[in-house]
Amino acid sequence: MKKVIIVEDYCIACYNCEVACVASHSRSEDPIKAYKREGLRGRTNAVVEVASPLAFSSMCRHCKHPWCMDACISGAIQRLDNGIVYLDEERCVGCWGCVVGCPYGAAHPNLDGERKHAFKCDLCIKRLDAGLNPACVEACPNKALLYDETIEVREEVRT
Ligand code: SF4
Ligand code: SF4
């Protein structure tokens, strides 16, 4: 399965990936409207962590054994045929089991709005269906995020 691979050596903490993630999951798919009108500033699945000089964009690994799915009490998290660990926000009851269960901090609580629910990376499933890469990968100016099958790509990039 292809996943987003993080190459922390190349991350410059520009936060482009966070913005691209928010925009691609917004109604307008426009970053300004998403942040200022749709109130989605905190709704990114690609969270940039910085401990200078180290920086990296952290997101869901779509694990072989998804702890989030085990912890989900409503069946909102399922593995799709293409391998994506998908969280159906409509089925989420806001128990935060996935938020606590994910060892990578990749499932987040959405506390805004009337209905509380969790959210996580869906690998930009709509973009994949259209033959595009995940938005964070496309937005990264420095190839710190790659969409590929194997972890060995990291070593190829470094050399
Ligand atoms: S949310 Fe966490 S536990 Fe679930 S698939 Fe992603 S990285 Fe794995
Ligand atoms: S877009 Fe790339 S370089 Fe910028 S913060 Fe994200 S991972 Fe780092």
JSON list of C-alpha atoms and ligand atoms in Angstrom, two decimals:
[
{"chain": "A", "resi": 1, "resn": "MET", "atom": "CA", "xyz": [0.00, 0.00, 0.00]},
{"chain": "A", "resi": 2, "resn": "LYS", "atom": "CA", "xyz": [1.25, 3.48, -0.83]},
{"chain": "A", "resi": 3, "resn": "LYS", "atom": "CA", "xyz": [1.50, 5.82, 2.16]},
{"chain": "A", "resi": 4, "resn": "VAL", "atom": "CA", "xyz": [2.80, 9.29, 2.94]},
{"chain": "A", "resi": 5, "resn": "ILE", "atom": "CA", "xyz": [6.44, 8.89, 3.94]},
{"chain": "A", "resi": 6, "resn": "ILE", "atom": "CA", "xyz": [7.98, 11.55, 6.17]},
{"chain": "A", "resi": 7, "resn": "VAL", "atom": "CA", "xyz": [11.56, 12.66, 5.42]},
{"chain": "A", "resi": 8, "resn": "GLU", "atom": "CA", "xyz": [12.30, 14.80, 8.46]},
{"chain": "A", "resi": 9, "resn": "ASP", "atom": "CA", "xyz": [15.77, 15.82, 7.24]},
{"chain": "A", "resi": 10, "resn": "TYR", "atom": "CA", "xyz": [14.14, 17.84, 4.48]},
{"chain": "A", "resi": 11, "resn": "CYS", "atom": "CA", "xyz": [11.33, 19.48, 6.45]},
{"chain": "A", "resi": 12, "resn": "ILE", "atom": "CA", "xyz": [11.78, 23.24, 6.95]},
{"chain": "A", "resi": 13, "resn": "ALA", "atom": "CA", "xyz": [8.59, 23.76, 8.98]},
{"chain": "A", "resi": 14, "resn": "CYS", "atom": "CA", "xyz": [6.93, 25.94, 6.36]},
{"chain": "A", "resi": 15, "resn": "TYR", "atom": "CA", "xyz": [3.52, 24.50, 7.33]},
{"chain": "A", "resi": 16, "resn": "ASN", "atom": "CA", "xyz": [2.43, 24.30, 3.68]},
{"chain": "A", "resi": 17, "resn": "CYS", "atom": "CA", "xyz": [1.31, 20.71, 4.32]},
{"chain": "A", "resi": 18, "resn": "GLU", "atom": "CA", "xyz": [-0.99, 21.76, 7.17]},
{"chain": "A", "resi": 19, "resn": "VAL", "atom": "CA", "xyz": [-2.62, 24.45, 5.04]},
{"chain": "A", "resi": 20, "resn": "ALA", "atom": "CA", "xyz": [-3.01, 22.13, 2.05]},
{"chain": "A", "resi": 21, "resn": "CYS", "atom": "CA", "xyz": [-4.62, 19.48, 4.23]},
{"chain": "A", "resi": 22, "resn": "VAL", "atom": "CA", "xyz": [-7.16, 21.94, 5.65]},
{"chain": "A", "resi": 23, "resn": "ALA", "atom": "CA", "xyz": [-7.98, 23.34, 2.21]},
{"chain": "A", "resi": 24, "resn": "SER", "atom": "CA", "xyz": [-8.38, 19.94, 0.58]},
{"chain": "A", "resi": 25, "resn": "HIS", "atom": "CA", "xyz": [-10.85, 18.84, 3.28]},
{"chain": "A", "resi": 26, "resn": "SER", "atom": "CA", "xyz": [-12.87, 22.06, 3.19]},
{"chain": "A", "resi": 27, "resn": "ARG", "atom": "CA", "xyz": [-16.08, 22.76, 1.29]},
{"chain": "A", "resi": 28, "resn": "SER", "atom": "CA", "xyz": [-14.47, 25.51, -0.79]},
{"chain": "A", "resi": 29, "resn": "GLU", "atom": "CA", "xyz": [-11.08, 23.76, -1.25]},
{"chain": "A", "resi": 30, "resn": "ASP", "atom": "CA", "xyz": [-9.68, 27.28, -0.94]},
{"chain": "A", "resi": 31, "resn": "PRO", "atom": "CA", "xyz": [-7.24, 27.99, 1.93]},
{"chain": "A", "resi": 32, "resn": "ILE", "atom": "CA", "xyz": [-8.40, 31.54, 2.66]},
{"chain": "A", "resi": 33, "resn": "LYS", "atom": "CA", "xyz": [-12.08, 30.59, 2.72]},
{"chain": "A", "resi": 34, "resn": "ALA", "atom": "CA", "xyz": [-11.35, 27.42, 4.70]},
{"chain": "A", "resi": 35, "resn": "TYR", "atom": "CA", "xyz": [-9.44, 29.31, 7.42]},
{"chain": "A", "resi": 36, "resn": "LYS", "atom": "CA", "xyz": [-11.43, 32.54, 7.58]},
{"chain": "A", "resi": 37, "resn": "ARG", "atom": "CA", "xyz": [-15.00, 31.57, 6.66]},
{"chain": "A", "resi": 38, "resn": "GLU", "atom": "CA", "xyz": [-15.32, 27.86, 7.36]},
{"chain": "A", "resi": 39, "resn": "GLY", "atom": "CA", "xyz": [-13.43, 28.02, 10.68]},
{"chain": "A", "resi": 40, "resn": "LEU", "atom": "CA", "xyz": [-11.24, 25.04, 9.85]},
{"chain": "A", "resi": 41, "resn": "ARG", "atom": "CA", "xyz": [-7.89, 26.40, 11.09]},
{"chain": "A", "resi": 42, "resn": "GLY", "atom": "CA", "xyz": [-7.38, 23.53, 13.54]},
{"chain": "A", "resi": 43, "resn": "ARG", "atom": "CA", "xyz": [-8.72, 20.80, 11.25]},
{"chain": "A", "resi": 44, "resn": "THR", "atom": "CA", "xyz": [-5.41, 19.61, 9.81]},
{"chain": "A", "resi": 45, "resn": "ASN", "atom": "CA", "xyz": [-4.40, 15.96, 9.65]},
{"chain": "A", "resi": 46, "resn": "ALA", "atom": "CA", "xyz": [-0.78, 16.87, 8.86]},
{"chain": "A", "resi": 47, "resn": "VAL", "atom": "CA", "xyz": [0.47, 18.35, 12.12]},
{"chain": "A", "resi": 48, "resn": "VAL", "atom": "CA", "xyz": [3.95, 19.87, 11.87]},
{"chain": "A", "resi": 49, "resn": "GLU", "atom": "CA", "xyz": [6.06, 19.17, 14.96]},
{"chain": "A", "resi": 50, "resn": "VAL", "atom": "CA", "xyz": [9.11, 21.39, 15.54]},
{"chain": "A", "resi": 51, "resn": "ALA", "atom": "CA", "xyz": [12.01, 20.94, 17.96]},
{"chain": "A", "resi": 52, "resn": "SER", "atom": "CA", "xyz": [14.57, 23.03, 16.14]},
{"chain": "A", "resi": 53, "resn": "PRO", "atom": "CA", "xyz": [16.53, 22.10, 14.12]},
{"chain": "A", "resi": 54, "resn": "LEU", "atom": "CA", "xyz": [14.32, 19.01, 13.73]},
{"chain": "A", "resi": 55, "resn": "ALA", "atom": "CA", "xyz": [10.90, 19.34, 12.12]},
{"chain": "A", "resi": 56, "resn": "PHE", "atom": "CA", "xyz": [8.51, 16.89, 10.56]},
{"chain": "A", "resi": 57, "resn": "SER", "atom": "CA", "xyz": [4.92, 16.63, 9.52]},
{"chain": "A", "resi": 58, "resn": "SER", "atom": "CA", "xyz": [3.17, 13.95, 11.54]},
{"chain": "A", "resi": 59, "resn": "MET", "atom": "CA", "xyz": [0.08, 12.13, 10.30]},
{"chain": "A", "resi": 60, "resn": "CYS", "atom": "CA", "xyz": [-1.73, 8.77, 10.22]},
{"chain": "A", "resi": 61, "resn": "ARG", "atom": "CA", "xyz": [0.37, 5.73, 9.20]},
{"chain": "A", "resi": 62, "resn": "HIS", "atom": "CA", "xyz": [-2.67, 3.69, 8.11]},
{"chain": "A", "resi": 63, "resn": "CYS", "atom": "CA", "xyz": [-1.24, 0.95, 10.32]},
{"chain": "A", "resi": 64, "resn": "LYS", "atom": "CA", "xyz": [-1.42, -2.76, 9.54]},
{"chain": "A", "resi": 65, "resn": "HIS", "atom": "CA", "xyz": [-2.90, -3.14, 13.03]},
{"chain": "A", "resi": 66, "resn": "PRO", "atom": "CA", "xyz": [-4.90, 0.05, 13.59]},
{"chain": "A", "resi": 67, "resn": "TRP", "atom": "CA", "xyz": [-5.19, 0.67, 17.34]},
{"chain": "A", "resi": 68, "resn": "CYS", "atom": "CA", "xyz": [-7.71, 3.42, 16.57]},
{"chain": "A", "resi": 69, "resn": "MET", "atom": "CA", "xyz": [-10.02, 0.89, 14.91]},
{"chain": "A", "resi": 70, "resn": "ASP", "atom": "CA", "xyz": [-9.77, -1.47, 17.90]},
{"chain": "A", "resi": 71, "resn": "ALA", "atom": "CA", "xyz": [-10.65, 1.38, 20.23]},
{"chain": "A", "resi": 72, "resn": "CYS", "atom": "CA", "xyz": [-13.62, 2.64, 18.21]},
{"chain": "A", "resi": 73, "resn": "ILE", "atom": "CA", "xyz": [-16.92, 1.73, 19.89]},
{"chain": "A", "resi": 74, "resn": "SER", "atom": "CA", "xyz": [-19.23, 2.79, 17.05]},
{"chain": "A", "resi": 75, "resn": "GLY", "atom": "CA", "xyz": [-17.68, 1.12, 14.02]},
{"chain": "A", "resi": 76, "resn": "ALA", "atom": "CA", "xyz": [-16.88, 4.53, 12.57]},
{"chain": "A", "resi": 77, "resn": "ILE", "atom": "CA", "xyz": [-13.32, 3.44, 11.72]},
{"chain": "A", "resi": 78, "resn": "GLN", "atom": "CA", "xyz": [-12.94, 0.78, 9.05]},
{"chain": "A", "resi": 79, "resn": "ARG", "atom": "CA", "xyz": [-10.19, -0.39, 6.73]},
{"chain": "A", "resi": 80, "resn": "LEU", "atom": "CA", "xyz": [-11.20, 0.16, 3.12]},
{"chain": "A", "resi": 81, "resn": "ASP", "atom": "CA", "xyz": [-10.35, -2.26, 0.31]},
{"chain": "A", "resi": 82, "resn": "ASN", "atom": "CA", "xyz": [-7.51, 0.03, -0.79]},
{"chain": "A", "resi": 83, "resn": "GLY", "atom": "CA", "xyz": [-5.93, -0.20, 2.70]},
{"chain": "A", "resi": 84, "resn": "ILE", "atom": "CA", "xyz": [-6.91, 3.24, 3.93]},
{"chain": "A", "resi": 85, "resn": "VAL", "atom": "CA", "xyz": [-7.96, 3.31, 7.60]},
{"chain": "A", "resi": 86, "resn": "TYR", "atom": "CA", "xyz": [-11.05, 5.48, 7.17]},
{"chain": "A", "resi": 87, "resn": "LEU", "atom": "CA", "xyz": [-12.92, 7.39, 9.87]},
{"chain": "A", "resi": 88, "resn": "ASP", "atom": "CA", "xyz": [-16.55, 8.08, 8.99]},
{"chain": "A", "resi": 89, "resn": "GLU", "atom": "CA", "xyz": [-17.24, 11.32, 10.85]},
{"chain": "A", "resi": 90, "resn": "GLU", "atom": "CA", "xyz": [-21.01, 10.82, 10.56]},
{"chain": "A", "resi": 91, "resn": "ARG", "atom": "CA", "xyz": [-20.81, 7.52, 12.48]},
{"chain": "A", "resi": 92, "resn": "CYS", "atom": "CA", "xyz": [-18.41, 8.88, 15.13]},
{"chain": "A", "resi": 93, "resn": "VAL", "atom": "CA", "xyz": [-20.02, 9.34, 18.55]},
{"chain": "A", "resi": 94, "resn": "GLY", "atom": "CA", "xyz": [-17.15, 11.38, 20.03]},
{"chain": "A", "resi": 95, "resn": "CYS", "atom": "CA", "xyz": [-15.96, 8.85, 22.63]},
{"chain": "A", "resi": 96, "resn": "TRP", "atom": "CA", "xyz": [-12.30, 9.75, 21.84]},
{"chain": "A", "resi": 97, "resn": "GLY", "atom": "CA", "xyz": [-11.24, 6.10, 21.96]},
{"chain": "A", "resi": 98, "resn": "CYS", "atom": "CA", "xyz": [-9.24, 6.53, 18.76]},
{"chain": "A", "resi": 99, "resn": "VAL", "atom": "CA", "xyz": [-7.68, 9.75, 20.04]},
{"chain": "A", "resi": 100, "resn": "VAL", "atom": "CA", "xyz": [-6.41, 7.93, 23.13]},
{"chain": "A", "resi": 101, "resn": "GLY", "atom": "CA", "xyz": [-5.66, 4.67, 21.31]},
{"chain": "A", "resi": 102, "resn": "CYS", "atom": "CA", "xyz": [-3.47, 5.99, 18.51]},
{"chain": "A", "resi": 103, "resn": "PRO", "atom": "CA", "xyz": [0.18, 5.83, 19.59]},
{"chain": "A", "resi": 104, "resn": "TYR", "atom": "CA", "xyz": [1.12, 8.48, 17.03]},
{"chain": "A", "resi": 105, "resn": "GLY", "atom": "CA", "xyz": [-1.37, 11.15, 18.04]},
{"chain": "A", "resi": 106, "resn": "ALA", "atom": "CA", "xyz": [-2.86, 10.95, 14.56]},
{"chain": "A", "resi": 107, "resn": "ALA", "atom": "CA", "xyz": [-6.55, 10.92, 15.51]},
{"chain": "A", "resi": 108, "resn": "HIS", "atom": "CA", "xyz": [-7.84, 14.29, 16.67]},
{"chain": "A", "resi": 109, "resn": "PRO", "atom": "CA", "xyz": [-10.94, 15.52, 18.51]},
{"chain": "A", "resi": 110, "resn": "ASN", "atom": "CA", "xyz": [-13.01, 18.15, 16.74]},
{"chain": "A", "resi": 111, "resn": "LEU", "atom": "CA", "xyz": [-14.48, 20.21, 19.56]},
{"chain": "A", "resi": 112, "resn": "ASP", "atom": "CA", "xyz": [-15.93, 22.96, 17.37]},
{"chain": "A", "resi": 113, "resn": "GLY", "atom": "CA", "xyz": [-19.51, 22.97, 16.19]},
{"chain": "A", "resi": 114, "resn": "GLU", "atom": "CA", "xyz": [-22.57, 21.32, 17.67]},
{"chain": "A", "resi": 115, "resn": "ARG", "atom": "CA", "xyz": [-21.61, 17.70, 17.10]},
{"chain": "A", "resi": 116, "resn": "LYS", "atom": "CA", "xyz": [-18.32, 16.49, 18.54]},
{"chain": "A", "resi": 117, "resn": "HIS", "atom": "CA", "xyz": [-16.45, 13.96, 16.42]},
{"chain": "A", "resi": 118, "resn": "ALA", "atom": "CA", "xyz": [-12.95, 12.70, 15.76]},
{"chain": "A", "resi": 119, "resn": "PHE", "atom": "CA", "xyz": [-11.07, 13.22, 12.52]},
{"chain": "A", "resi": 120, "resn": "LYS", "atom": "CA", "xyz": [-7.95, 11.76, 10.95]},
{"chain": "A", "resi": 121, "resn": "CYS", "atom": "CA", "xyz": [-6.07, 11.54, 7.66]},
{"chain": "A", "resi": 122, "resn": "ASP", "atom": "CA", "xyz": [-7.98, 9.82, 4.85]},
{"chain": "A", "resi": 123, "resn": "LEU", "atom": "CA", "xyz": [-4.97, 9.99, 2.51]},
{"chain": "A", "resi": 124, "resn": "CYS", "atom": "CA", "xyz": [-7.00, 12.50, 0.46]},
{"chain": "A", "resi": 125, "resn": "ILE", "atom": "CA", "xyz": [-9.10, 9.64, -0.85]},
{"chain": "A", "resi": 126, "resn": "LYS", "atom": "CA", "xyz": [-10.99, 11.89, -3.29]},
{"chain": "A", "resi": 127, "resn": "ARG", "atom": "CA", "xyz": [-7.72, 13.13, -4.77]},
{"chain": "A", "resi": 128, "resn": "LEU", "atom": "CA", "xyz": [-6.40, 9.55, -5.07]},
{"chain": "A", "resi": 129, "resn": "ASP", "atom": "CA", "xyz": [-9.57, 8.57, -6.93]},
{"chain": "A", "resi": 130, "resn": "ALA", "atom": "CA", "xyz": [-8.86, 11.44, -9.32]},
{"chain": "A", "resi": 131, "resn": "GLY", "atom": "CA", "xyz": [-5.31, 10.20, -9.89]},
{"chain": "A", "resi": 132, "resn": "LEU", "atom": "CA", "xyz": [-3.72, 12.93, -7.75]},
{"chain": "A", "resi": 133, "resn": "ASN", "atom": "CA", "xyz": [-1.27, 12.69, -4.85]},
{"chain": "A", "resi": 134, "resn": "PRO", "atom": "CA", "xyz": [-2.35, 13.61, -1.30]},
{"chain": "A", "resi": 135, "resn": "ALA", "atom": "CA", "xyz": [-2.54, 17.39, -0.90]},
{"chain": "A", "resi": 136, "resn": "CYS", "atom": "CA", "xyz": [0.26, 17.58, 1.71]},
{"chain": "A", "resi": 137, "resn": "VAL", "atom": "CA", "xyz": [2.65, 15.78, -0.63]},
{"chain": "A", "resi": 138, "resn": "GLU", "atom": "CA", "xyz": [1.86, 18.11, -3.51]},
{"chain": "A", "resi": 139, "resn": "ALA", "atom": "CA", "xyz": [2.24, 21.19, -1.29]},
{"chain": "A", "resi": 140, "resn": "CYS", "atom": "CA", "xyz": [5.62, 20.33, 0.22]},
{"chain": "A", "resi": 141, "resn": "PRO", "atom": "CA", "xyz": [8.30, 22.44, -1.49]},
{"chain": "A", "resi": 142, "resn": "ASN", "atom": "CA", "xyz": [11.17, 20.30, -0.29]},
{"chain": "A", "resi": 143, "resn": "LYS", "atom": "CA", "xyz": [10.18, 16.63, -0.87]},
{"chain": "A", "resi": 144, "resn": "ALA", "atom": "CA", "xyz": [9.89, 16.14, 2.89]},
{"chain": "A", "resi": 145, "resn": "LEU", "atom": "CA", "xyz": [6.67, 14.23, 2.20]},
{"chain": "A", "resi": 146, "resn": "LEU", "atom": "CA", "xyz": [6.56, 11.45, -0.38]},
{"chain": "A", "resi": 147, "resn": "TYR", "atom": "CA", "xyz": [3.72, 9.24, -1.49]},
{"chain": "A", "resi": 148, "resn": "ASP", "atom": "CA", "xyz": [5.21, 5.82, -2.11]},
{"chain": "A", "resi": 149, "resn": "GLU", "atom": "CA", "xyz": [5.10, 2.13, -1.28]},
{"chain": "A", "resi": 150, "resn": "THR", "atom": "CA", "xyz": [8.23, 1.67, 0.74]},
{"chain": "A", "resi": 151, "resn": "ILE", "atom": "CA", "xyz": [10.24, 3.16, 3.54]},
{"chain": "A", "resi": 152, "resn": "GLU", "atom": "CA", "xyz": [13.41, 2.54, 1.49]},
{"chain": "A", "resi": 153, "resn": "VAL", "atom": "CA", "xyz": [12.52, 5.68, -0.46]},
{"chain": "A", "resi": 154, "resn": "ARG", "atom": "CA", "xyz": [13.74, 7.65, 2.55]},
{"chain": "A", "resi": 155, "resn": "GLU", "atom": "CA", "xyz": [17.24, 6.28, 2.09]},
{"chain": "A", "resi": 156, "resn": "GLU", "atom": "CA", "xyz": [17.17, 6.99, -1.65]},
{"chain": "A", "resi": 157, "resn": "VAL", "atom": "CA", "xyz": [16.23, 10.61, -0.97]},
{"chain": "A", "resi": 158, "resn": "ARG", "atom": "CA", "xyz": [18.94, 11.04, 1.61]},
{"chain": "A", "resi": 159, "resn": "THR", "atom": "CA", "xyz": [21.72, 9.80, -0.66]},
{"chain": "B", "resi": 1, "resn": "SF4", "atom": "S1", "xyz": [-4.98, 6.84, 13.55]},
{"chain": "B", "resi": 1, "resn": "SF4", "atom": "FE1", "xyz": [-3.14, 6.05, 14.58]},
{"chain": "B", "resi": 1, "resn": "SF4", "atom": "S2", "xyz": [-3.61, 3.89, 15.09]},
{"chain": "B", "resi": 1, "resn": "SF4", "atom": "FE2", "xyz": [-5.12, 4.57, 13.55]},
{"chain": "B", "resi": 1, "resn": "SF4", "atom": "S3", "xyz": [-4.22, 3.89, 11.60]},
{"chain": "B", "resi": 1, "resn": "SF4", "atom": "FE3", "xyz": [-3.59, 6.06, 11.94]},
{"chain": "B", "resi": 1, "resn": "SF4", "atom": "S4", "xyz": [-1.58, 5.94, 12.96]},
{"chain": "B", "resi": 1, "resn": "SF4", "atom": "FE4", "xyz": [-2.54, 3.89, 13.11]},
{"chain": "B", "resi": 2, "resn": "SF4", "atom": "S1", "xyz": [5.32, 21.24, 3.57]},
{"chain": "B", "resi": 2, "resn": "SF4", "atom": "FE1", "xyz": [7.11, 19.92, 3.72]},
{"chain": "B", "resi": 2, "resn": "SF4", "atom": "S2", "xyz": [8.74, 21.26, 4.44]},
{"chain": "B", "resi": 2, "resn": "SF4", "atom": "FE2", "xyz": [6.83, 22.34, 4.81]},
{"chain": "B", "resi": 2, "resn": "SF4", "atom": "S3", "xyz": [6.32, 21.86, 6.94]},
{"chain": "B", "resi": 2, "resn": "SF4", "atom": "FE3", "xyz": [5.27, 20.34, 5.63]},
{"chain": "B", "resi": 2, "resn": "SF4", "atom": "S4", "xyz": [6.68, 18.61, 5.49]},
{"chain": "B", "resi": 2, "resn": "SF4", "atom": "FE4", "xyz": [7.86, 20.35, 6.27]}
]
